[in-house]
Amino acid sequence: MAHPSISYLLLYFVGCCSLESIIAFPPTPYRNGIQQRRNSFEDGVFGTTCPIPPGKNFTYILQVKDQIGSFYYFPSLAFHKAAGGFGGIRILSRPRIPVPFPDPAGDYTVLIGDWYKSNHT
């Protein structure tokens, strides 16, 4: 299964919609390195937050403000990671605020994970 990366233009809030192809189980994806402002109630291990039912979507809304760059998300349980619940997140800078370097010639998200020998789905 291909793991699509999620790209967003940095405005005031970012909406991160889970896709049925990625999240078809009740995971709790953490966004490693991103400060999760105004959504701490949506992030926690299974049992502390409501699960996402199979075949349904959930939209995380978090305030990223001045955070730009490449990040990744992954579930807190290894079982969900084995089932494919991880991917990349790119947060772009605002068009009005220049960055001190030129735009890259290309942009790729490469995810390297463990080799899972069992089918956990």
PDB file of C-alpha atoms in Angstrom:
ATOM      1  CA  MET A   1       0.000   0.000   0.000  1.00  0.00           C
ATOM      2  CA  ALA A   2       1.380   3.426  -0.889  1.00  0.00           C
ATOM      3  CA  HIS A   3       1.645   5.872   1.979  1.00  0.00           C
ATOM      4  CA  PRO A   4       0.707   9.327   0.705  1.00  0.00           C
ATOM      5  CA  SER A   5       2.410  12.268   2.284  1.00  0.00           C
ATOM      6  CA  ILE A   6       0.319  15.161   3.496  1.00  0.00           C
ATOM      7  CA  SER A   7       1.286  18.680   2.366  1.00  0.00           C
ATOM      8  CA  TYR A   8      -0.241  21.852   3.695  1.00  0.00           C
ATOM      9  CA  LEU A   9       0.408  25.510   3.155  1.00  0.00           C
ATOM     10  CA  LEU A  10       1.110  27.053   6.533  1.00  0.00           C
ATOM     11  CA  LEU A  11      -1.732  29.394   7.385  1.00  0.00           C
ATOM     12  CA  TYR A  12      -3.159  29.647  10.869  1.00  0.00           C
ATOM     13  CA  PHE A  13      -4.613  26.181  11.313  1.00  0.00           C
ATOM     14  CA  VAL A  14      -3.873  22.890   9.562  1.00  0.00           C
ATOM     15  CA  GLY A  15      -6.482  20.247   8.904  1.00  0.00           C
ATOM     16  CA  CYS A  16      -5.113  16.729   8.671  1.00  0.00           C
ATOM     17  CA  CYS A  17      -7.747  14.375   7.361  1.00  0.00           C
ATOM     18  CA  SER A  18      -7.266  10.676   7.866  1.00  0.00           C
ATOM     19  CA  LEU A  19      -7.820   8.622   4.754  1.00  0.00           C
ATOM     20  CA  GLU A  20      -9.723   5.368   4.698  1.00  0.00           C
ATOM     21  CA  SER A  21      -6.821   3.698   2.896  1.00  0.00           C
ATOM     22  CA  ILE A  22      -4.496   4.613   5.754  1.00  0.00           C
ATOM     23  CA  ILE A  23      -6.708   4.646   8.818  1.00  0.00           C
ATOM     24  CA  ALA A  24      -9.204   1.784   8.780  1.00  0.00           C
ATOM     25  CA  PHE A  25      -8.692   0.975  12.454  1.00  0.00           C
ATOM     26  CA  PRO A  26      -8.703   3.020  15.688  1.00  0.00           C
ATOM     27  CA  PRO A  27      -5.132   4.363  15.795  1.00  0.00           C
ATOM     28  CA  THR A  28      -3.694   7.290  17.692  1.00  0.00           C
ATOM     29  CA  PRO A  29      -1.198   8.888  15.307  1.00  0.00           C
ATOM     30  CA  TYR A  30       1.374  11.154  16.925  1.00  0.00           C
ATOM     31  CA  ARG A  31       3.014  13.860  14.879  1.00  0.00           C
ATOM     32  CA  ASN A  32       6.619  13.615  15.927  1.00  0.00           C
ATOM     33  CA  GLY A  33       8.169  17.039  16.410  1.00  0.00           C
ATOM     34  CA  ILE A  34       5.082  19.149  15.688  1.00  0.00           C
ATOM     35  CA  GLN A  35       3.777  21.207  18.568  1.00  0.00           C
ATOM     36  CA  GLN A  36       0.109  20.301  18.753  1.00  0.00           C
ATOM     37  CA  ARG A  37      -1.539  23.513  19.838  1.00  0.00           C
ATOM     38  CA  ARG A  38      -5.252  23.537  20.671  1.00  0.00           C
ATOM     39  CA  ASN A  39      -5.833  19.816  20.145  1.00  0.00           C
ATOM     40  CA  SER A  40      -4.313  18.035  23.132  1.00  0.00           C
ATOM     41  CA  PHE A  41      -7.698  16.418  23.769  1.00  0.00           C
ATOM     42  CA  GLU A  42      -7.485  14.624  20.402  1.00  0.00           C
ATOM     43  CA  ASP A  43      -4.144  12.952  20.982  1.00  0.00           C
ATOM     44  CA  GLY A  44      -3.639   9.988  23.262  1.00  0.00           C
ATOM     45  CA  VAL A  45      -3.359   6.256  23.477  1.00  0.00           C
ATOM     46  CA  PHE A  46      -6.319   4.026  22.669  1.00  0.00           C
ATOM     47  CA  GLY A  47      -8.730   4.026  25.578  1.00  0.00           C
ATOM     48  CA  THR A  48      -8.179   7.673  26.463  1.00  0.00           C
ATOM     49  CA  THR A  49      -9.602   9.033  23.209  1.00  0.00           C
ATOM     50  CA  CYS A  50     -12.496   7.830  21.093  1.00  0.00           C
ATOM     51  CA  PRO A  51     -11.445   5.380  18.356  1.00  0.00           C
ATOM     52  CA  ILE A  52     -12.058   6.042  14.681  1.00  0.00           C
ATOM     53  CA  PRO A  53     -14.522   3.385  13.448  1.00  0.00           C
ATOM     54  CA  PRO A  54     -13.484   1.284  10.432  1.00  0.00           C
ATOM     55  CA  GLY A  55     -14.344   2.969   7.144  1.00  0.00           C
ATOM     56  CA  LYS A  56     -14.754   6.409   8.752  1.00  0.00           C
ATOM     57  CA  ASN A  57     -12.606   9.547   8.655  1.00  0.00           C
ATOM     58  CA  PHE A  58     -11.480  11.943  11.340  1.00  0.00           C
ATOM     59  CA  THR A  59      -9.966  15.370  10.792  1.00  0.00           C
ATOM     60  CA  TYR A  60      -7.258  16.606  13.143  1.00  0.00           C
ATOM     61  CA  ILE A  61      -7.142  20.377  13.363  1.00  0.00           C
ATOM     62  CA  LEU A  62      -3.979  21.772  14.876  1.00  0.00           C
ATOM     63  CA  GLN A  63      -2.451  25.221  15.022  1.00  0.00           C
ATOM     64  CA  VAL A  64       1.066  25.119  13.576  1.00  0.00           C
ATOM     65  CA  LYS A  65       1.797  28.859  13.323  1.00  0.00           C
ATOM     66  CA  ASP A  66       5.546  29.256  12.714  1.00  0.00           C
ATOM     67  CA  GLN A  67       6.430  25.585  12.216  1.00  0.00           C
ATOM     68  CA  ILE A  68       7.605  24.650   8.722  1.00  0.00           C
ATOM     69  CA  GLY A  69       9.412  21.591   7.437  1.00  0.00           C
ATOM     70  CA  SER A  70       9.063  17.839   7.051  1.00  0.00           C
ATOM     71  CA  PHE A  71       7.597  15.660   9.778  1.00  0.00           C
ATOM     72  CA  TYR A  72       6.096  12.205   9.995  1.00  0.00           C
ATOM     73  CA  TYR A  73       3.198  10.634  11.819  1.00  0.00           C
ATOM     74  CA  PHE A  74       2.935   7.183  13.323  1.00  0.00           C
ATOM     75  CA  PRO A  75       0.617   5.341  15.710  1.00  0.00           C
ATOM     76  CA  SER A  76       1.528   4.658  19.306  1.00  0.00           C
ATOM     77  CA  LEU A  77       0.893   0.924  18.936  1.00  0.00           C
ATOM     78  CA  ALA A  78       3.258  -1.219  16.850  1.00  0.00           C
ATOM     79  CA  PHE A  79       0.297  -3.236  15.579  1.00  0.00           C
ATOM     80  CA  HIS A  80      -1.164  -0.168  13.860  1.00  0.00           C
ATOM     81  CA  LYS A  81       2.213   0.790  12.433  1.00  0.00           C
ATOM     82  CA  ALA A  82       2.508  -2.713  10.957  1.00  0.00           C
ATOM     83  CA  ALA A  83      -0.911  -2.258   9.355  1.00  0.00           C
ATOM     84  CA  GLY A  84       0.326   0.856   7.532  1.00  0.00           C
ATOM     85  CA  GLY A  85      -0.704   3.808   9.706  1.00  0.00           C
ATOM     86  CA  PHE A  86       2.294   6.073   9.132  1.00  0.00           C
ATOM     87  CA  GLY A  87       3.385   8.656   6.596  1.00  0.00           C
ATOM     88  CA  GLY A  88       4.937  12.040   5.940  1.00  0.00           C
ATOM     89  CA  ILE A  89       3.703  15.572   6.609  1.00  0.00           C
ATOM     90  CA  ARG A  90       5.152  18.635   4.866  1.00  0.00           C
ATOM     91  CA  ILE A  91       4.263  22.086   6.167  1.00  0.00           C
ATOM     92  CA  LEU A  92       5.105  24.840   3.706  1.00  0.00           C
ATOM     93  CA  SER A  93       5.891  28.457   4.535  1.00  0.00           C
ATOM     94  CA  ARG A  94       3.471  31.293   3.864  1.00  0.00           C
ATOM     95  CA  PRO A  95       3.887  32.946   0.454  1.00  0.00           C
ATOM     96  CA  ARG A  96       4.204  36.391   2.051  1.00  0.00           C
ATOM     97  CA  ILE A  97       7.118  35.392   4.273  1.00  0.00           C
ATOM     98  CA  PRO A  98      10.283  34.730   2.237  1.00  0.00           C
ATOM     99  CA  VAL A  99      12.723  32.033   3.289  1.00  0.00           C
ATOM    100  CA  PRO A 100      16.491  32.669   2.973  1.00  0.00           C
ATOM    101  CA  PHE A 101      17.109  29.890   0.450  1.00  0.00           C
ATOM    102  CA  PRO A 102      15.829  29.003  -3.036  1.00  0.00           C
ATOM    103  CA  ASP A 103      13.023  26.542  -3.640  1.00  0.00           C
ATOM    104  CA  PRO A 104      14.267  22.954  -4.011  1.00  0.00           C
ATOM    105  CA  ALA A 105      14.455  21.404  -7.460  1.00  0.00           C
ATOM    106  CA  GLY A 106      12.397  18.451  -6.226  1.00  0.00           C
ATOM    107  CA  ASP A 107      10.652  17.247  -3.117  1.00  0.00           C
ATOM    108  CA  TYR A 108      10.363  13.591  -2.144  1.00  0.00           C
ATOM    109  CA  THR A 109       9.115  11.829   0.952  1.00  0.00           C
ATOM    110  CA  VAL A 110      10.997   8.612   1.682  1.00  0.00           C
ATOM    111  CA  LEU A 111       9.743   6.368   4.476  1.00  0.00           C
ATOM    112  CA  ILE A 112      11.872   3.489   5.686  1.00  0.00           C
ATOM    113  CA  GLY A 113      10.246   1.095   8.116  1.00  0.00           C
ATOM    114  CA  ASP A 114      10.715  -2.275   9.693  1.00  0.00           C
ATOM    115  CA  TRP A 115      10.211  -5.467   7.755  1.00  0.00           C
ATOM    116  CA  TYR A 116       7.015  -7.072   8.981  1.00  0.00           C
ATOM    117  CA  LYS A 117       6.771 -10.758   8.189  1.00  0.00           C
ATOM    118  CA  SER A 118       3.168 -11.239   9.326  1.00  0.00           C
ATOM    119  CA  ASN A 119      -0.058  -9.879   7.892  1.00  0.00           C
ATOM    120  CA  HIS A 120      -1.693  -7.874  10.692  1.00  0.00           C
ATOM    121  CA  THR A 121      -4.747  -6.655   8.788  1.00  0.00           C
TER     122      THR A 121
END
